[in-house]
Coordinates of C-alpha atoms in Angstrom, one line a residue:
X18 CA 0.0 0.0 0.0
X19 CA 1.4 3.4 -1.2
X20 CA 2.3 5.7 1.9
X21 CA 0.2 8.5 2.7
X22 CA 1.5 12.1 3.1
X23 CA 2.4 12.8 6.3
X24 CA 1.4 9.3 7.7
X25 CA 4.3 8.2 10.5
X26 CA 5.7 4.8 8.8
X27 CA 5.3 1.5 10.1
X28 CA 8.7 0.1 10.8
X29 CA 7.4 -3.4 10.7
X30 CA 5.2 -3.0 7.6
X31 CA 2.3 -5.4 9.1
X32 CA 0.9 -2.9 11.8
X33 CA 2.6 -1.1 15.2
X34 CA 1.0 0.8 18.1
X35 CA 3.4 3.7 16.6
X36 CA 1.7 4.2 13.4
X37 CA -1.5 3.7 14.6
X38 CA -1.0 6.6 17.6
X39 CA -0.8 9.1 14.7
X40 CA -3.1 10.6 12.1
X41 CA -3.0 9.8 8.9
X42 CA -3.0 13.6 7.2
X43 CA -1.3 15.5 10.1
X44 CA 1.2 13.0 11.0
X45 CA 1.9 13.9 14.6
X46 CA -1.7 14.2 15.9
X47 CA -3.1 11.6 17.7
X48 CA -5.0 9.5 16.1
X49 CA -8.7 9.1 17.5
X50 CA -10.8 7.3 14.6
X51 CA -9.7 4.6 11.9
X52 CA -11.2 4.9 8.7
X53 CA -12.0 1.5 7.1
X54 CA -12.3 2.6 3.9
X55 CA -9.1 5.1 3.4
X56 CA -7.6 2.2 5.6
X57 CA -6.4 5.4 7.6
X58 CA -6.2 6.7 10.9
X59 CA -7.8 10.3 11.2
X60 CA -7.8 12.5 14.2
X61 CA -10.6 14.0 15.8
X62 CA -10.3 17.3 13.4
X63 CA -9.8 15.0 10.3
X64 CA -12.8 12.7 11.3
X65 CA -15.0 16.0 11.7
X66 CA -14.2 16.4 8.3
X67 CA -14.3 13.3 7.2
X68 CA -17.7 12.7 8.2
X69 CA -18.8 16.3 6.8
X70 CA -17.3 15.7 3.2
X71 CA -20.0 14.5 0.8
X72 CA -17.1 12.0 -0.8
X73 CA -16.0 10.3 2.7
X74 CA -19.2 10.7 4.9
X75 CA -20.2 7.5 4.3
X76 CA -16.9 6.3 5.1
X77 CA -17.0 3.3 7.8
X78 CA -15.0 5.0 10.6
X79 CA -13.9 2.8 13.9
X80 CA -14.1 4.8 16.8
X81 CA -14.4 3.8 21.0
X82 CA -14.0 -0.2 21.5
X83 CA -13.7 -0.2 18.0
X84 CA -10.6 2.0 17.7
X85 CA -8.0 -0.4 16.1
X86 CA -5.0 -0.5 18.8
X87 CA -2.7 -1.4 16.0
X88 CA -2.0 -0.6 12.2
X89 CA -4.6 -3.3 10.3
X90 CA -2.5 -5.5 8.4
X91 CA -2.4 -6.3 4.7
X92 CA -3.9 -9.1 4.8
X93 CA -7.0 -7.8 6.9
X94 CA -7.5 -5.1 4.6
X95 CA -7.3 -7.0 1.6
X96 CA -10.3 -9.1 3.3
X97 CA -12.0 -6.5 4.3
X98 CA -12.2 -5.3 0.6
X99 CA -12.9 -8.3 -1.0
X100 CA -15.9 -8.0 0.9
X101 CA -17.7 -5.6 -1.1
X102 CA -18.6 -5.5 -4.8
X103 CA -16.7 -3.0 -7.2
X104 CA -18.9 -0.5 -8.8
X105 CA -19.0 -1.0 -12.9
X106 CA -18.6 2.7 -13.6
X107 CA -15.8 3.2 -10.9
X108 CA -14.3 -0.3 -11.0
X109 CA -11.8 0.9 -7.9
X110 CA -14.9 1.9 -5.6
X111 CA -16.8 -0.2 -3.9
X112 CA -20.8 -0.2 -3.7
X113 CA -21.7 1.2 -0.4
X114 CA -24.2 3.3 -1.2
X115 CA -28.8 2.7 -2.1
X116 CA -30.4 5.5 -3.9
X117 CA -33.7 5.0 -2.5
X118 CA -34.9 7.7 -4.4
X119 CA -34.4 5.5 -7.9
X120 CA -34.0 2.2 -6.2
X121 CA -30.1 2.1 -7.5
X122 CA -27.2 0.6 -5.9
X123 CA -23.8 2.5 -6.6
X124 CA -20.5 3.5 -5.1
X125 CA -19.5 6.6 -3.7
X126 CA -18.0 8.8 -6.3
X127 CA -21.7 7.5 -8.3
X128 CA -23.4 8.9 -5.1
X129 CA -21.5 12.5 -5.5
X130 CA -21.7 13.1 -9.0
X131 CA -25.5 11.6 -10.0
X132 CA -27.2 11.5 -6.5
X133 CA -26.2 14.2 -4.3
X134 CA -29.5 15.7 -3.6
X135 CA -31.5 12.0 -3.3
X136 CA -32.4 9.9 -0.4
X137 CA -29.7 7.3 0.6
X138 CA -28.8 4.5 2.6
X139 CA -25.0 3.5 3.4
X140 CA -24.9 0.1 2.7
X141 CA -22.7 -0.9 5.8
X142 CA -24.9 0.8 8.1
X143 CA -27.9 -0.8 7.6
X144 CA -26.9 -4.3 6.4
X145 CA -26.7 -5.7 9.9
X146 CA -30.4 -5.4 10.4
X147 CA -31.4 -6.3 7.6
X148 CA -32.5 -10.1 7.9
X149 CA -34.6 -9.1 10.7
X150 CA -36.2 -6.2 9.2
X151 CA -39.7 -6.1 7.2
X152 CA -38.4 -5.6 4.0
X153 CA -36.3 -8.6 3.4
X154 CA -39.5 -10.6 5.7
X155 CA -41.9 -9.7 3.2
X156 CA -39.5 -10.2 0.1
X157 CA -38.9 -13.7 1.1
X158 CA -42.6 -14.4 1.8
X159 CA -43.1 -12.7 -1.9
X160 CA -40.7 -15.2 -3.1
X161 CA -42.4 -18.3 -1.7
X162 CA -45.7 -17.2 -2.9
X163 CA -44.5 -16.7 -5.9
X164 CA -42.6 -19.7 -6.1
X165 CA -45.9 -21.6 -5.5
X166 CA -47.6 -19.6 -8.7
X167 CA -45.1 -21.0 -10.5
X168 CA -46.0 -24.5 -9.3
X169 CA -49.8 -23.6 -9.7
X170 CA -49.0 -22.1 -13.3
X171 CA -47.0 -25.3 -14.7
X172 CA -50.3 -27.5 -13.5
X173 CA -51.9 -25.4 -15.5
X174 CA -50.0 -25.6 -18.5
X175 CA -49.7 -29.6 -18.3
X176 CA -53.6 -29.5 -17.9
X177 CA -54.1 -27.3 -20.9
X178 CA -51.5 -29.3 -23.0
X179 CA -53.4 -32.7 -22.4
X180 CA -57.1 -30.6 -23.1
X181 CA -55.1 -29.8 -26.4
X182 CA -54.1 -33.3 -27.0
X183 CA -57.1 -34.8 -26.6
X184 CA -59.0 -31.8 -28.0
X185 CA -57.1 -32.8 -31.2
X186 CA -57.7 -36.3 -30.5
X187 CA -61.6 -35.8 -30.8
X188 CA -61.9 -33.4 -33.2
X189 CA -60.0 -35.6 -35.4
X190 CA -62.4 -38.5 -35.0
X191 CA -65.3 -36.4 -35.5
X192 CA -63.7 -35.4 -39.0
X193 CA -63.0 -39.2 -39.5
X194 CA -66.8 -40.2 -38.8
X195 CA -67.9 -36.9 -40.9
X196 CA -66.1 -38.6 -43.4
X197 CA -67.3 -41.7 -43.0
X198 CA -70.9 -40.5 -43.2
X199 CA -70.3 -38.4 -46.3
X200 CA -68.5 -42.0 -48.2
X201 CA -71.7 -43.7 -46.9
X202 CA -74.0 -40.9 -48.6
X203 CA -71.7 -41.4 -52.1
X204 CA -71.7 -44.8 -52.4
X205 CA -75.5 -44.7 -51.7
X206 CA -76.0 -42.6 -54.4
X207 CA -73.9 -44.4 -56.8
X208 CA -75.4 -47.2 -56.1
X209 CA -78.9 -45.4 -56.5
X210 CA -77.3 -43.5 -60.0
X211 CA -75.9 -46.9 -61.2
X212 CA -79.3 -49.0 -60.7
X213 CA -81.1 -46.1 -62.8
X214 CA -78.8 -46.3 -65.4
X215 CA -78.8 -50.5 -65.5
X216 CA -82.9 -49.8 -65.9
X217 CA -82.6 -47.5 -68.8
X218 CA -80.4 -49.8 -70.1
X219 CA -82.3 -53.1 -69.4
X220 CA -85.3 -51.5 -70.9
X221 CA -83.6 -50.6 -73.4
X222 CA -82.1 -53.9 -74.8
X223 CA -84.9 -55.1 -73.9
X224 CA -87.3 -53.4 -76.8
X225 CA -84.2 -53.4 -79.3
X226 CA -83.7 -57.4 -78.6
X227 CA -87.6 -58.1 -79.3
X228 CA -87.2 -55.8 -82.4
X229 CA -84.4 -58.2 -83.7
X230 CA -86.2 -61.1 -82.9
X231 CA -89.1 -59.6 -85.0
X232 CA -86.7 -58.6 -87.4
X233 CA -85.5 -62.2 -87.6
X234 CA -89.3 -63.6 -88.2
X235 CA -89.5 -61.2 -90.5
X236 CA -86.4 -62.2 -92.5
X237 CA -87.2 -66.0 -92.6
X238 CA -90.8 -64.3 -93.8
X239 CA -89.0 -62.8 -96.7
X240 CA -86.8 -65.3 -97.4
X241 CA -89.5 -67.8 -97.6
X242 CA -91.5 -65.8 -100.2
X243 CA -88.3 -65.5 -101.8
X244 CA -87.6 -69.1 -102.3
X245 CA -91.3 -70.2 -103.3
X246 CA -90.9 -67.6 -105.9
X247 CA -87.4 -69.6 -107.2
X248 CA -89.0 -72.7 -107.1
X249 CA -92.1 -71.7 -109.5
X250 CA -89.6 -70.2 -112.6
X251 CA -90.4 -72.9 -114.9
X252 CA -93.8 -73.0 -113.8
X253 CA -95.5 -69.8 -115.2
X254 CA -99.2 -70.9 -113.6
X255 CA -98.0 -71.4 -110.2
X256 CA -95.6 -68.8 -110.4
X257 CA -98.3 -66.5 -110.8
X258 CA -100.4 -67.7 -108.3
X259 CA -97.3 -68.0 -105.9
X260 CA -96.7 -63.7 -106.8
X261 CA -100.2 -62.6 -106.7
X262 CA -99.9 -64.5 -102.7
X263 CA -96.6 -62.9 -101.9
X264 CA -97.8 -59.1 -103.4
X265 CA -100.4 -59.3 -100.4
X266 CA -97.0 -60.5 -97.8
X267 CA -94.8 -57.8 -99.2
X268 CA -97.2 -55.1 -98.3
X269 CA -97.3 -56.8 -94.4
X270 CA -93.8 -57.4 -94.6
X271 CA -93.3 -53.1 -95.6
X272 CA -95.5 -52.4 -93.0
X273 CA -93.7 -54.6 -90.5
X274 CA -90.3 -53.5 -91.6
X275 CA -91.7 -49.9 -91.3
X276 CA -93.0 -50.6 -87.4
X277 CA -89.6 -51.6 -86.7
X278 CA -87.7 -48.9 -88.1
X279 CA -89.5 -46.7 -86.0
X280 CA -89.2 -48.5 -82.7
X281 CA -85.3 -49.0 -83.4
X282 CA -84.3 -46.4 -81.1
X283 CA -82.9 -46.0 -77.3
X284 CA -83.2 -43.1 -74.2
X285 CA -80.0 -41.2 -74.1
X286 CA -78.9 -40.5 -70.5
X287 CA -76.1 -38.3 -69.7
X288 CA -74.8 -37.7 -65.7
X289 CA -75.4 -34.3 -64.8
X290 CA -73.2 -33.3 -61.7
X291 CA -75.0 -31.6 -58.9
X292 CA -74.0 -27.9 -58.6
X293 CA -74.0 -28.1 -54.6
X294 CA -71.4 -31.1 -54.9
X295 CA -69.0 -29.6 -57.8
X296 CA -68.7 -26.1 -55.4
X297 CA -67.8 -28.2 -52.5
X298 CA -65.0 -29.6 -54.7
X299 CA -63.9 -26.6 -56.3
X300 CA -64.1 -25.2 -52.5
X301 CA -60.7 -24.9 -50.7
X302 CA -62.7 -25.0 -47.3
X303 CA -65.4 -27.4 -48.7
X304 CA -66.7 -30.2 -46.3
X305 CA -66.4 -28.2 -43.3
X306 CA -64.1 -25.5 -41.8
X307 CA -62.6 -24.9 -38.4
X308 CA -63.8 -22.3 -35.9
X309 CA -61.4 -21.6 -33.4
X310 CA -62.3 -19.4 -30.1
X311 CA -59.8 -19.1 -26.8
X312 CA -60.3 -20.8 -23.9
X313 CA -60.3 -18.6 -20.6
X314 CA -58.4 -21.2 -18.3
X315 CA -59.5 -21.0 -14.8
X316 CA -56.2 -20.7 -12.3
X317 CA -55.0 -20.2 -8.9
X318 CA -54.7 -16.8 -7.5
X319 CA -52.2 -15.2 -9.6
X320 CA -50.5 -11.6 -8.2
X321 CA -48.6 -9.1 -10.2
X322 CA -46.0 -7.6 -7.5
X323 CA -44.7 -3.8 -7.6
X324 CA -41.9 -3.2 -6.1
X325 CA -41.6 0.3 -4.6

């Protein structure tokens, strides 16, 4: 540790009742305070000062009982020290010093140059007490209530996350049946389409098969007069006979003919898709759609805290 102006040197260089006899700054006044932070002993004139001076009057001074009979050593000054945090802006000064006024821990030289006209606390005066004071009481009670609104808010979340699962869970088997009933509905009417179609179609072969079988009668018919006609070419009596018979069946078998022309036809059937049914396709949100709403989950007593 550098030497201080006018400080009496200790011989030994760990502490002596000679250096500690004499202040500090005057050097041959006795010495009546220590100052724990200066790591220097004061008179009673310096400590007046000392105590007055807005930089050292929050200065831990030993005085009484506590009056240090020797010069503290390095060692217990290097452990007092460490005892304290350094300040960030001043890394050499220790924070000793609440701003109550904006709730702000800071050093010394912090104190004189951003706080001088606030309310303050000096840390080492007020630490003793504090366990047993309200303050630190009601913070640790704040704590352990809040600590159990923690506890109460996970339940809550893993309650909501399984009502989400099995949210999901039913609302995917009602799509599943929805879907089911809808295939049901489809393959009814196919079935119902497809049996309408196999009747116009019966029906239809039905009628055009009868006309062929006609059409095959009709055919032997003609054949028939056809042949007696052949047979009767050498024959000119029965061969006229045999035409004046067939003029009378080639007039039935024109007729005939002309009956089945006519009924020679079929019923043309198309599919016409249902208008309803080709929106729902062309629909992006066709079938059904999902309506979504938050649910207000019911919880333990929850409290915001201000701290003032």
């Amino acid at each position: 540790m550098a030497e201080v102006d006018g400080r009496k040197p200790d011989p030994a260089g760990v502490g002596s009742a000679y250096a500690a006899l004499f202040c500090g700054p005057c050097g041959d006044v006795k010495a009546s305070s220590f100052c724990k932070d200066c790591h220097e002993y004061l008179c009673s004139s310096c400590t007046r000062c000392h105590e007055r001076l807005d930089i050292t009057k929050h200065h831990q001074l030993l005085k009484g009982t506590q009056f240090p009979s020797s010069y503290p050593t390095r060692q217990q000054m290097a452990s007092d020290s460490e005892s304290f945090e350094k300040c960030n802006d001043h890394p050499l000064e220790d924070i000793k010093i609440f701003c109550k006024t904006h709730h702000v821990l800071c050093c010394v030289a912090c104190s004189v140059a951003m706080h001088e006209h606030c309310k303050k606390d000096y840390i080492p005066d007020i630490v003793q007490g504090y366990m047993a004071g309200a303050e630190y009481s009601k913070l640790q009670s704040d704590i352990q209530h809040l600590d159990q609104l923690g506890v109460q808010c996970q339940a809550d979340i893993d309650r909501c996350m399984k009502e989400v699962d099995k949210l999901n869970w039913d609302e995917v088997d009602r799509l599943k049946k929805y879907k089911e009933d809808i295939m049901k509905y489809l393959n009814k009417r196919e079935k119902e389409l497809i049996a309408e179609m196999q009747q116009l179609h019966d029906h239809d072969l039905s009628l055009l098969k009868d006309i062929q079988a006609r059409l095959k009668t009709w055919q032997s018919d003609l054949g028939d007069a056809k042949a007696k006609l052949q047979s009767h070419q050498q024959n000119t009596y029965k061969l006229f006979l045999t035409a004046k018979r067939t003029l009378a069946l080639v007039d039935q078998l024109q007729d005939s003919l002309n009956d089945m022309q006519q009924q020679t036809r079929y019923q043309h059937y198309e599919l016409v898709k249902d208008d309803r049914m080709e929106k729902i396709l062309t629909d992006t949100t066709g079938i059904a759609t999902l309506k979504s709403a938050d649910v207000e989950v019911e919880t333990g007593n929850w409290t915001m805290f201000i701290w003032v």
